[in-house]
XYZ file of C-alpha atoms in Angstrom:
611
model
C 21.530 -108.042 -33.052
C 22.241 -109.963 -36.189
C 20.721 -109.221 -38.965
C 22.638 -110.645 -42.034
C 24.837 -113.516 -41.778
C 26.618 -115.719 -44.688
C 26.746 -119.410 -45.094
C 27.698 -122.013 -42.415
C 31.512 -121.638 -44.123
C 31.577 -117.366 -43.780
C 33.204 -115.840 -40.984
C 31.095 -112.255 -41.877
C 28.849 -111.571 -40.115
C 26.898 -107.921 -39.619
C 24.909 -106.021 -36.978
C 22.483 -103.288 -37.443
C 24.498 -100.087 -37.092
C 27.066 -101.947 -39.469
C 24.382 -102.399 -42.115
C 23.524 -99.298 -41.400
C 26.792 -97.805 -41.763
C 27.807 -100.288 -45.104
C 24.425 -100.013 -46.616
C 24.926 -95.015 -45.829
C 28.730 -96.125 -47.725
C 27.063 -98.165 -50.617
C 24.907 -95.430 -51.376
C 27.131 -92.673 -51.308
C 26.173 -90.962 -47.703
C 29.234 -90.077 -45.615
C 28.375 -90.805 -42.143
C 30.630 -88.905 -40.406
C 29.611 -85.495 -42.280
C 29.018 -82.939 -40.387
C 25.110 -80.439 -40.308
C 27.357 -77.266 -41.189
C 26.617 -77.083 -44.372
C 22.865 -76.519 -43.592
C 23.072 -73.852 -40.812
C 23.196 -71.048 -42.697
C 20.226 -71.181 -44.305
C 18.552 -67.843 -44.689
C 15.419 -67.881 -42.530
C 13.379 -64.748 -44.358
C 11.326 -65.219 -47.298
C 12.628 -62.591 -49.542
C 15.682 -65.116 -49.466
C 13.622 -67.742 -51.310
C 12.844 -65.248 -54.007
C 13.935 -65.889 -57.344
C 14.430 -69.817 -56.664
C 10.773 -69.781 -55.497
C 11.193 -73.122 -53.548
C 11.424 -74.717 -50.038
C 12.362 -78.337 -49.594
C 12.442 -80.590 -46.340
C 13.733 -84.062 -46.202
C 14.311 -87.803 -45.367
C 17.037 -89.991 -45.230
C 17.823 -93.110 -47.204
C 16.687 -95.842 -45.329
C 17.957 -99.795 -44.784
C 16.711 -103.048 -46.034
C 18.144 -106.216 -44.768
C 17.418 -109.377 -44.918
C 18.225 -112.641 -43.206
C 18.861 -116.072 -43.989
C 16.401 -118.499 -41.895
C 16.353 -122.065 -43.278
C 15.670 -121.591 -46.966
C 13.642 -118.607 -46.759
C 14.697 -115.039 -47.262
C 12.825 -113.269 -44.514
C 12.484 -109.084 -44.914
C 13.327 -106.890 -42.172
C 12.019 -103.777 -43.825
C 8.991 -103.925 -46.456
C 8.771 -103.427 -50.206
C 7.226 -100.393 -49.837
C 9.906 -98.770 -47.972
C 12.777 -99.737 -50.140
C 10.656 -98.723 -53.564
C 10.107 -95.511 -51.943
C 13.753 -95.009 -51.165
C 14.947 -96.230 -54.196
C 17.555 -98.548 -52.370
C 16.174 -101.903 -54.278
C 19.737 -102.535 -54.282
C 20.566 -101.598 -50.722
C 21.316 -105.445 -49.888
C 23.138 -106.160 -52.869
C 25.542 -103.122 -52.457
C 25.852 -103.618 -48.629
C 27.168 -106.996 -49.480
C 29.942 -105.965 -51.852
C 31.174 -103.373 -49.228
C 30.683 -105.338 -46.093
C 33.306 -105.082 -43.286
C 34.313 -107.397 -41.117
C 33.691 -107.416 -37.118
C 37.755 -106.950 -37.150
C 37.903 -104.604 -39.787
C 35.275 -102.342 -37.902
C 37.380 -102.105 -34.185
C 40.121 -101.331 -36.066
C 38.218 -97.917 -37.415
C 36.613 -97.628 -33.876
C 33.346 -96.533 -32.756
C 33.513 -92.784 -34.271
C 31.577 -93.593 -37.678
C 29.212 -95.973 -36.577
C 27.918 -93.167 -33.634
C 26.634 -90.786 -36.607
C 24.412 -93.581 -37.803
C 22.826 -94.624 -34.382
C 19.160 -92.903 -33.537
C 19.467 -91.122 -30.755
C 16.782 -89.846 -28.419
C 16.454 -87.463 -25.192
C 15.038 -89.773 -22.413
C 12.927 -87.972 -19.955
C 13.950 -90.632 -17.463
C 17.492 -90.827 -17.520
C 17.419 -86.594 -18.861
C 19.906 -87.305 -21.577
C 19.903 -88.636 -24.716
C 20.518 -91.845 -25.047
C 21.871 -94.271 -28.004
C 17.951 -96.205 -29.018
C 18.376 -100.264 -28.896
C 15.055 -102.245 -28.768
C 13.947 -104.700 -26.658
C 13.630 -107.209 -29.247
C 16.244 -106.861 -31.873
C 14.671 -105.691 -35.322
C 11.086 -104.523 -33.547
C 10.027 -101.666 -31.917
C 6.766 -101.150 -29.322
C 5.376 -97.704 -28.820
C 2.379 -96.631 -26.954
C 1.605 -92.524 -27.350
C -1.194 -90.779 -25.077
C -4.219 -90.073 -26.704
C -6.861 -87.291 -26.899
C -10.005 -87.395 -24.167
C -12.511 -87.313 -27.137
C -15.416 -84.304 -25.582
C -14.399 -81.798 -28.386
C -12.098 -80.928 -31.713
C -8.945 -80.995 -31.163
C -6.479 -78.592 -31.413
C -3.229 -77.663 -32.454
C -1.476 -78.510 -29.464
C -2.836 -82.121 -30.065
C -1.480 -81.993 -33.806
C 1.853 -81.023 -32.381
C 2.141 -84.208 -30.558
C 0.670 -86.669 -33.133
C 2.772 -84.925 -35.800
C 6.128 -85.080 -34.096
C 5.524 -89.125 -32.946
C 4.469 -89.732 -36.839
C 7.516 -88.981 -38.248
C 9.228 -90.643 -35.341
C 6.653 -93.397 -36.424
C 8.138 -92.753 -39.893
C 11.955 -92.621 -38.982
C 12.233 -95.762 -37.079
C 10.091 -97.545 -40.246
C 12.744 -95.948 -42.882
C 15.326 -97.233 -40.556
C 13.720 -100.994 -40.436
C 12.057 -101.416 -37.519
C 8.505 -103.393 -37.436
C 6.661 -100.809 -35.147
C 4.028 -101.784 -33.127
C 2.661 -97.904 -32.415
C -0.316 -97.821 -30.318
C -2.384 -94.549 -29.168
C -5.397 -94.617 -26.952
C -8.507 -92.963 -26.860
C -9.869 -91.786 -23.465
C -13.453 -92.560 -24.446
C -14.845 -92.270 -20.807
C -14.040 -89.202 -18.644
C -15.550 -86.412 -16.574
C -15.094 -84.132 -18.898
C -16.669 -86.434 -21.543
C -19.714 -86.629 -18.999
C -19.876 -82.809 -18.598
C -19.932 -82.238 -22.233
C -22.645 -84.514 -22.761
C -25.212 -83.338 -19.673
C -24.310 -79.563 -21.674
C -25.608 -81.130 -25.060
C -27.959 -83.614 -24.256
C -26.109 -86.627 -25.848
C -24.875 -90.328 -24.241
C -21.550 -89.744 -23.517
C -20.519 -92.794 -25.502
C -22.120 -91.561 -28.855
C -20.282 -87.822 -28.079
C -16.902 -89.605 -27.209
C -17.429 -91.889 -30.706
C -18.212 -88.588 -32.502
C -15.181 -86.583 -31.584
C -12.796 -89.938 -31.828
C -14.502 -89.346 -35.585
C -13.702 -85.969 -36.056
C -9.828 -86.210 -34.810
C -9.382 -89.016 -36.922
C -10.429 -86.494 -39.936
C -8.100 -83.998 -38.632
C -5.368 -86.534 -38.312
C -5.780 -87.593 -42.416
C -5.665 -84.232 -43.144
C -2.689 -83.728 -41.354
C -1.270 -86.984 -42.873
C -0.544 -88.846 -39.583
C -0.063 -92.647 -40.448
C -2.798 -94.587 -38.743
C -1.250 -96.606 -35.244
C -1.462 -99.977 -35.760
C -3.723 -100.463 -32.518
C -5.919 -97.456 -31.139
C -7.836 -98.648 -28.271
C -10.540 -97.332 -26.233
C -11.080 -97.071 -22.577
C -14.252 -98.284 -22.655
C -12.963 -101.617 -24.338
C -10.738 -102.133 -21.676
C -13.104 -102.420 -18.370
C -11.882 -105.585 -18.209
C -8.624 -105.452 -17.713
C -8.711 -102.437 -15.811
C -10.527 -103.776 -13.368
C -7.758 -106.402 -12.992
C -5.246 -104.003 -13.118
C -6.829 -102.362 -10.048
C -7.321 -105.735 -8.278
C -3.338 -106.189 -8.355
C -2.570 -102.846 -7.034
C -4.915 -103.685 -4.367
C -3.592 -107.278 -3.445
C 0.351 -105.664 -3.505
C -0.583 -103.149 -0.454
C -0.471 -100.365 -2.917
C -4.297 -99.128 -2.825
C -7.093 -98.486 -0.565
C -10.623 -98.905 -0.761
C -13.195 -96.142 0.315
C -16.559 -96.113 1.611
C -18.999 -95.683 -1.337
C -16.872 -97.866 -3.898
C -14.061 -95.478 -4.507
C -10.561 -97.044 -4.977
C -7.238 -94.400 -4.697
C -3.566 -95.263 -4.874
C -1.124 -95.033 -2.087
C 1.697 -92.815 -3.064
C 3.350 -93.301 -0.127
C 3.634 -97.028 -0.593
C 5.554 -96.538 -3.418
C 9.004 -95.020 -2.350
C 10.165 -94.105 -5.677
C 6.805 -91.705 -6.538
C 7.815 -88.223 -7.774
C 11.556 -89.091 -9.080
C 10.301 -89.634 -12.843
C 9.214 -85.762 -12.607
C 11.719 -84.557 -9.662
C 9.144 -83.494 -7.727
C 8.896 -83.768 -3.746
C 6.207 -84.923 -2.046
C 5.145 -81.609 -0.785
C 5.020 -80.394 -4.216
C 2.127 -82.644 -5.135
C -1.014 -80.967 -5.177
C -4.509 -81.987 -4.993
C -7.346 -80.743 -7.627
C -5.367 -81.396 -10.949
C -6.793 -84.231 -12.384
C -5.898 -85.216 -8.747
C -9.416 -85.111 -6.608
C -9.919 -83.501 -3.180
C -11.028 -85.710 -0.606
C -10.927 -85.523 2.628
C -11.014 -89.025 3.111
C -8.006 -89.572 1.462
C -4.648 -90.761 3.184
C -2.423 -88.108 1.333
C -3.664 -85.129 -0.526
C -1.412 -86.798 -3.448
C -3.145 -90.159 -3.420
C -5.466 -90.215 -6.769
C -8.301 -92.416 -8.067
C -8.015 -95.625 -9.647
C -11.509 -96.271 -9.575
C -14.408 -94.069 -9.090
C -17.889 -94.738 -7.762
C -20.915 -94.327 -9.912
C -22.382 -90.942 -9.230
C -26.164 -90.654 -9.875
C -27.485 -90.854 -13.594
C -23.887 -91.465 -14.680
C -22.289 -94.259 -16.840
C -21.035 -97.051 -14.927
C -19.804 -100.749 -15.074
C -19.693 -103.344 -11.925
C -16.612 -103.996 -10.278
C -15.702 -106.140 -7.201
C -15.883 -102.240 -5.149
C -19.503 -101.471 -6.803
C -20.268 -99.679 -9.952
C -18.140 -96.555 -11.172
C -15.971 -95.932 -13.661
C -11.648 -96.174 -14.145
C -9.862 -92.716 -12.855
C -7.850 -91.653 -15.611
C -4.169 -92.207 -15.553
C -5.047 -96.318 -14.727
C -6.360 -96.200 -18.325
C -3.182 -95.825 -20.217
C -1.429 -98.728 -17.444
C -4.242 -101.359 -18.126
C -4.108 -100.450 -21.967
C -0.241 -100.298 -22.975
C -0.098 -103.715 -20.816
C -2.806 -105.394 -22.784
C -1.378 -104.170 -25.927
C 2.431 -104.447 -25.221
C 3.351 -105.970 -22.474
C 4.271 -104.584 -19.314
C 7.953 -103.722 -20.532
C 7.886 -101.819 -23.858
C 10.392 -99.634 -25.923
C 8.882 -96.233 -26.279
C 6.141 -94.303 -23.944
C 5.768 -90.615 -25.568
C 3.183 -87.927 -24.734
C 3.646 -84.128 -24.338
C 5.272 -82.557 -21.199
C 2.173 -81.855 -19.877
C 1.882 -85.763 -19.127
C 4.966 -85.716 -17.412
C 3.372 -85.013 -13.921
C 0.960 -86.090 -12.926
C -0.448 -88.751 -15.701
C 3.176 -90.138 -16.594
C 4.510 -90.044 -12.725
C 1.178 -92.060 -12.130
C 1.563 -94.774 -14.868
C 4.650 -95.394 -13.821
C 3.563 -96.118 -9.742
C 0.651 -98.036 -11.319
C 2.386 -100.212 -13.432
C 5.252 -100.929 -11.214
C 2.952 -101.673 -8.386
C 0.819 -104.243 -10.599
C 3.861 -105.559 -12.418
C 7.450 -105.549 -10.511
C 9.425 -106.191 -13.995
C 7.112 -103.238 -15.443
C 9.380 -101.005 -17.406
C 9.222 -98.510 -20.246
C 12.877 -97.697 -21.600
C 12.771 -94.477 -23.381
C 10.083 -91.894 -22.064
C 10.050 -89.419 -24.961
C 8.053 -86.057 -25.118
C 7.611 -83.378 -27.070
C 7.028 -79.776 -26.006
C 4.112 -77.153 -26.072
C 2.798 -74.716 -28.667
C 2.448 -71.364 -26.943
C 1.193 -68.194 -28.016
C 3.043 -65.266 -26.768
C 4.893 -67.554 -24.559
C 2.015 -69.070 -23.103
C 1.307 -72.734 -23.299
C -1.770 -73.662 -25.277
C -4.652 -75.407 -23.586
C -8.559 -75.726 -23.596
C -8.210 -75.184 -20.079
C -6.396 -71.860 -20.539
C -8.899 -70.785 -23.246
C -5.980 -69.767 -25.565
C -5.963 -72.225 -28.078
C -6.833 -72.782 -31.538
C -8.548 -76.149 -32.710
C -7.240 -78.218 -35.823
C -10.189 -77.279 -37.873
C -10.179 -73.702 -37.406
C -6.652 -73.564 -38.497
C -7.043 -75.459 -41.302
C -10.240 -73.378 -42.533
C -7.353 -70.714 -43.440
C -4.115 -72.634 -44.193
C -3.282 -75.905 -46.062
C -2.821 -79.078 -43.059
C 0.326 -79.406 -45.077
C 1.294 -76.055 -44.041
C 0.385 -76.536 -40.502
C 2.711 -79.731 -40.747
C 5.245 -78.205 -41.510
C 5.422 -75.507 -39.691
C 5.168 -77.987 -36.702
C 8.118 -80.206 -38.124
C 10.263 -76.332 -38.418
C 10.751 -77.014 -34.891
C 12.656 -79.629 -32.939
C 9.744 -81.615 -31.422
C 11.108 -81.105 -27.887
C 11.336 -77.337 -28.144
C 8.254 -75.003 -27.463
C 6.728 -73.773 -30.868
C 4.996 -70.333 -30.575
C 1.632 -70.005 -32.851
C 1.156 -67.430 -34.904
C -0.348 -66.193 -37.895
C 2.661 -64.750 -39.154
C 4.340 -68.247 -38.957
C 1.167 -70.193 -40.551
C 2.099 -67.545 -43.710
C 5.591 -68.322 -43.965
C 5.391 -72.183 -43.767
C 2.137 -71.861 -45.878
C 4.574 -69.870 -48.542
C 7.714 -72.424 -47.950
C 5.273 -75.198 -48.943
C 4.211 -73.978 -51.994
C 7.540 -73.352 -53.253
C 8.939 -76.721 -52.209
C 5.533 -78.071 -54.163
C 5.948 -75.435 -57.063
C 9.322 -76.495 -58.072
C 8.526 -80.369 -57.909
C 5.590 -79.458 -60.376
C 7.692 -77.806 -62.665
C 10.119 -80.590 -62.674
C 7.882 -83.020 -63.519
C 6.356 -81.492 -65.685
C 9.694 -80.387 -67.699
C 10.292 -84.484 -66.999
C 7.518 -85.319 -68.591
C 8.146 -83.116 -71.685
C 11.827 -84.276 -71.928
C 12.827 -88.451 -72.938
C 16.756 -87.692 -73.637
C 19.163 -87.868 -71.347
C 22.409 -86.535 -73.207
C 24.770 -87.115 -69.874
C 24.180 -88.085 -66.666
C 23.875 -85.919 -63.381
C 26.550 -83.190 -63.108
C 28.912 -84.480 -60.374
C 28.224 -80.812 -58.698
C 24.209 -82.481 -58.381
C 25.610 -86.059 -57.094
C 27.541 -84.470 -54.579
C 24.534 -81.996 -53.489
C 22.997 -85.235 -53.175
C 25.167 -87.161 -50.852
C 25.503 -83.903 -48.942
C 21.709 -83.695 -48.734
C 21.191 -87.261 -47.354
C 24.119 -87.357 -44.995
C 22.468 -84.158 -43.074
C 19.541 -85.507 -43.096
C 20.755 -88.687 -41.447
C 23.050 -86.887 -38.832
C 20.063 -84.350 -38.228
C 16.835 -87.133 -37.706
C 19.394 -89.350 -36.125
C 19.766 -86.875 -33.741
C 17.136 -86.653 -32.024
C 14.404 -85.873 -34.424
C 16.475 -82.984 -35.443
C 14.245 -81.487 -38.053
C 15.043 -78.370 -38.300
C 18.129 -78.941 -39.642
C 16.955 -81.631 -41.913
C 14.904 -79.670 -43.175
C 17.147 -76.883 -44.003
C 19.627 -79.523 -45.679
C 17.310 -79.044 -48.439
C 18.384 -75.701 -49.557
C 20.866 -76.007 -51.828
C 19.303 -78.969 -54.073
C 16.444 -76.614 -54.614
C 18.582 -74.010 -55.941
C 19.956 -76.431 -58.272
C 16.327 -77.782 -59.122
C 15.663 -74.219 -60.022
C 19.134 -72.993 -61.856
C 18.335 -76.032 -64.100
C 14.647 -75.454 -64.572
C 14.615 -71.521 -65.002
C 18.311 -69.942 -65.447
C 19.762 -69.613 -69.025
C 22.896 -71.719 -67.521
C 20.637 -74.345 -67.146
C 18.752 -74.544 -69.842
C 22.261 -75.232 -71.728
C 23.670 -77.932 -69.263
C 23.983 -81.277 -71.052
C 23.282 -82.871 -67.795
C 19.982 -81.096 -66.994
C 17.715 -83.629 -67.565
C 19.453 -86.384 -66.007
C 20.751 -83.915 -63.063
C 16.939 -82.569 -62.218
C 15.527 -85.872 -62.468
C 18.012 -87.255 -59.968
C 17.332 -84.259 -57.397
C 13.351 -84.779 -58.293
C 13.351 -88.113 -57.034
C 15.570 -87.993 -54.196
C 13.758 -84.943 -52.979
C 10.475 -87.125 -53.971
C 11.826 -89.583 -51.714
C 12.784 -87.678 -48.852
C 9.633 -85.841 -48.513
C 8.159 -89.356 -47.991
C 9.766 -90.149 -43.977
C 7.751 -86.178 -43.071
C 5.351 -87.259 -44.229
C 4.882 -84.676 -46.621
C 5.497 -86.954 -50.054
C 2.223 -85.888 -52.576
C 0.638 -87.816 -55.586
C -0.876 -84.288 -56.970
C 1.070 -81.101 -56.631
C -1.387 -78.965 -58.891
C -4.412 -79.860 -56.454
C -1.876 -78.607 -53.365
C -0.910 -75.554 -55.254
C -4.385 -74.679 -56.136
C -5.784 -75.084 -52.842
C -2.599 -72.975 -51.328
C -3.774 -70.529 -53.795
C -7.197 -70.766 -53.162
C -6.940 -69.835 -48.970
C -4.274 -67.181 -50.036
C -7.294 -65.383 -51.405
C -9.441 -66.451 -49.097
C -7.228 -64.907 -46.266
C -6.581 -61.087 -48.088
C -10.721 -61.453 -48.894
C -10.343 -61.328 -52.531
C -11.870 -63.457 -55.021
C -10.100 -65.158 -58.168
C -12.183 -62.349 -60.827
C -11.065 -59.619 -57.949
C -7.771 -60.307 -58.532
C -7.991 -60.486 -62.340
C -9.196 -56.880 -61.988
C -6.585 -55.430 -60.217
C -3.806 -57.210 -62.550
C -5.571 -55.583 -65.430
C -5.437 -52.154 -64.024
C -1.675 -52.199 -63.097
C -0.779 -54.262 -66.365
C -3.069 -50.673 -67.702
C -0.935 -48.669 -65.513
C 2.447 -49.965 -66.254
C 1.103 -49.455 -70.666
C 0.978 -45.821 -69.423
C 4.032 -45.956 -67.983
C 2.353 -44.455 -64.368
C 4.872 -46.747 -62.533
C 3.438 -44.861 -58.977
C 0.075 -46.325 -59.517
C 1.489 -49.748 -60.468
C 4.043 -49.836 -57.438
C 0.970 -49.026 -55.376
C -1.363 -51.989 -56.663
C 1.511 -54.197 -56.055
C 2.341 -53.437 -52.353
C -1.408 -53.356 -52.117
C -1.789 -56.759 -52.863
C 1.751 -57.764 -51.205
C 0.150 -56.633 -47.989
C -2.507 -59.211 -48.517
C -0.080 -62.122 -49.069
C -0.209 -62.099 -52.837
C 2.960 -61.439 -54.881
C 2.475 -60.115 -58.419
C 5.756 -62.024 -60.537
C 6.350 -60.144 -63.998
C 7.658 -62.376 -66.998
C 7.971 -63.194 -70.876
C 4.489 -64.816 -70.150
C 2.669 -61.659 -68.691
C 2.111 -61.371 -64.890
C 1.596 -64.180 -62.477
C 0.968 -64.588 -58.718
C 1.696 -66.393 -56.230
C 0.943 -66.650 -52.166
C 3.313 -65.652 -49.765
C 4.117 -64.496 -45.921
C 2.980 -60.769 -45.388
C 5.303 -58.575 -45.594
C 5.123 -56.941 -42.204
C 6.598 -53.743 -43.305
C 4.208 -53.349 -45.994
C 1.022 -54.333 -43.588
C -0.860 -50.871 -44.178
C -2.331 -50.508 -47.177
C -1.271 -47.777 -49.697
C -4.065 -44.987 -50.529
């Protein structure tokens, strides 16, 4: 794919993973550096005491630019390259370009650390990502059947395919990212017999509500979001093809089911057998069928239920037709990326696929990606199982911001188990992440001289940070270890901010405001980058108390009697406030400036309060 070339008289030209590569050199990221430098990273709290801050990341991302007729044409928008701070991404790539025979002389070892790289539930192995149409990407993500809030197994998926929304943005791509609503559903029409409501207005009303739940969770908008309902249409037609290629039957009564066994290839995309295919999930029982596995494409209108005409009579789409008709209309029937969690896998994803294929022959998705479950003690979360928690009630205790990252603390193919314990922690790692960028701007603020610039100790913590970051998201989405990369610049952000040492550097200034704006920067690709950290911290601080039932003047009270204590030197009664309150998630800080608090994780061991 080329992306940059010179004029008719240059023999340089450049591809993507070589701009990649030049533009990672030109900014000072080693590609070929290795994640070890992150794994250590102390996973307790108390660790994070003292430097009082928790950082996750992004890496640098690309801007080219090509040459077509007079007209410089961007690959990558201004927004992304302001954000990044690589304005001069093009210009530096340009004075360190390599030529194609300069590169197979170094061979293929650097340029592998820059490629993205993602686990293909087809193929079950990750696989090196390369678009269908150089420079673009197409990506159509299942959506939520809109009958009630959603809940955090729902934010798990949307989270983890917005930041691989983000990612492939940061690394240039124009994304096409579409997610559907199933607006039209049984389970949409039981719902709205329960409350009394057309089953329209209750699906509009909860495709309301998630969208609320999404902003709060800071999940970019897709660029298309269609409804079922929209797409009758070309459903319809959909169905008609299947039909006409021998791979569907018509019923008495209207209903229309596919033939799995006219399709040779149904059950490899999941590895399951025939036999294994059972009837009743999302998969009706009907006698009349010609396999137990065969499921509905179209079903007839039952009696007082929503229906449109077809050429079978009126009824309504089955379900797993919807996201066929709708990633077709929307992307063609070959796209780039189909993701959903691994629930979809069988039977909604199996069932696209025999769809699709049997409407389309040169229907083809190229890199099935999926991300796993939440759990709760090892249990996958579901409505239907009656474990779960929804969006809403989660955040009516803990910041989105902490629910987003303690999704991103796991790789998104991994199972995440829920718990309370866990919503404390990341609640407590993003207020010290947020806590230290407040203090740094506001020392920033305060400060105009710059004496020296960055210590080189801070410019290599830098490079260090960014390279991770790169290997780690490059890899799979690794976040984890992104995230961790962030350890050691925050330790440096705090030395300089709050040690003696580093009140005396001559290269504070410079060195914090270099770390403040890369870490500014990086926060940006998680989707975690903030305009106002006070209002954050304040509303961390605000469901802190809200969780150990305590009110703001409570508090006050009890940090009078121990400062009262402590005067009277009755150090037993002022220990015992303290691990009083420690239980409860708030940590009393002693300094010059009198006693502060702060949220943070329960400490387990002090969970029982002291008489």
């Amino acid at each position: 794919m080329l992306l940059w070339k010179g004029g008719r008289n240059s023999s340089i030209t450049m591809s993507l993973r070589q701009g990649i590569l030049v533009t990672q050199r030109a900014v000072g990221i080693s590609p070929s550096s290795s994640t070890w430098r992150a794994l250590p990273l102390a996973s307790s709290v108390s660790s994070f005491q003292g430097y009082g801050k928790w950082m996750t990341g992004i890496g640098a991302g690309v801007c080219f630019r090509r040459r077509r007729r007079r007209n410089w044409i961007g690959i990558c928008g201004g927004e992304t390259a302001r954000v990044l701070g690589l304005s001069r991404a093009l210009t530096l790539a340009t004075e360190k370009q390599e030529t194609i025979g300069e590169r197979s002389k170094k061979g293929k070892d650097a340029d592998s650390q820059t490629e993205l790289r993602l686990y293909n539930t087809m193929t079950r192995q990750k696989e090196i990502f390369r678009p269908l149409i150089p420079g673009k990407v197409s990506m159509y993500v299942c959506g939520v059947t809109s009958y009630d809030f959603s809940h955090i197994g729902h934010a798990r998926v949307y989270v983890a395919f917005d930041v691989l929304f983000r990612y492939l943005k940061i690394l240039g791509y124009e994304v096409t990212y579409v997610r559907n609503f199933t607006d039209i559903d049984d389970k949409i029409i039981n719902r709205a017999k329960e409350t009394g409501e057309d089953p329209i207005s209750l699906s509009a009303r909860f495709c309301d509500e998630f969208h609320v739940d999404m902003e709060a969770l800071r999940c970019l908008p897709p660029t298309k979001e269609p409804k079922v309902t929209g797409h009758i249409k070309q459903i319809i037609e959909m169905i008609q093809k299947i039909i006409d290629n021998g791979h569907a039957y018509t019923m008495e009564g209207g209903d229309v089911y596919f033939s799995v066994e006219s399709f040779p290839s149904y059950g490899r995309f999941s590895g399951r057998s025939q036999e294994e295919n059972r009837a009743g999930e999302r998969v009706a029982v009907d006698s009349r069928k010609r396999n137990a596995a065969d499921f509905a494409l179209w079903k007839s209108a039952k009696p007082g239920e929503i229906s449109w005409p077809s050429p079978w009579g009126p009824g309504r789409p089955g379900w797993h037709i919807e996201c066929s008709a709708m990633s077709a209309e929307h992307l063609g029937h070959s796209f780039d990326i189909h993701g959903g969690g691994m629930d979809l896998i069988f039977p909604h994803h199996e069932n696209e696929i025999a769809q699709s294929c049997a409407a389309c022959a040169e229907s083809n998705v190229n890199y099935w990606v999926h991300n796993g479950f939440v759990t709760i003690d090892a249990e996958k979360m579901s409505k239907s199982l009656g474990n779960f928690f929804t969006i809403r009630e989660v955040l009516d205790q803990f910041s989105p911001l902490a629910l987003r990252w303690f999704l991103i603390g796991t790789q998104y193919r991994s199972p995440v188990n829920y718990s309370k314990r866990q919503l404390e922690v990341a609640s407590d790692r993003i207020y010290y992440l947020y806590q230290t960028l407040a203090d740094s701007v506001e020392f920033l603020n305060d400060t105009s001289s710059e004496s020296q610039p960055a210590s080189k100790e801070v410019q290599d913590c830098v490079k260090a940070m960014k390279s991770t970051f790169f290997t780690a998201m490059s890899d799979d989405l690794l976040t984890p270890v992104a995230v961790a990369a962030f350890s050691e610049p925050l330790k440096l952000m705090n030395d300089l901010l709050h040690t003696k040492k580093g009140r005396k550097d001559k290269s504070r200034v410079a060195s914090l405001r270099l770390l403040k704006d890369e870490v500014q920067a990086l926060l940006h690709v998680l989707g975690l980058s903030m305009s106002s950290y006070e209002e954050v911290l304040n509303d961390i601080k605000r469901l802190a108390l809200q969780r150990a039932g305590l009110t703001a003047e409570d508090l006050m009270v009890q940090v009078e009697e121990r400062a009262a204590a402590r005067a009277a030197k009755d150090w037993e009664r002022s220990d015992t406030i303290r691990k009083n309150l420690a239980a409860l998630g708030i940590n009393l800080m002693d300094g010059g400036d009198g006693t502060q608090w702060r949220p943070a994780a329960v400490v387990e061991e002090e969970s029982m309060l002291v008489k």
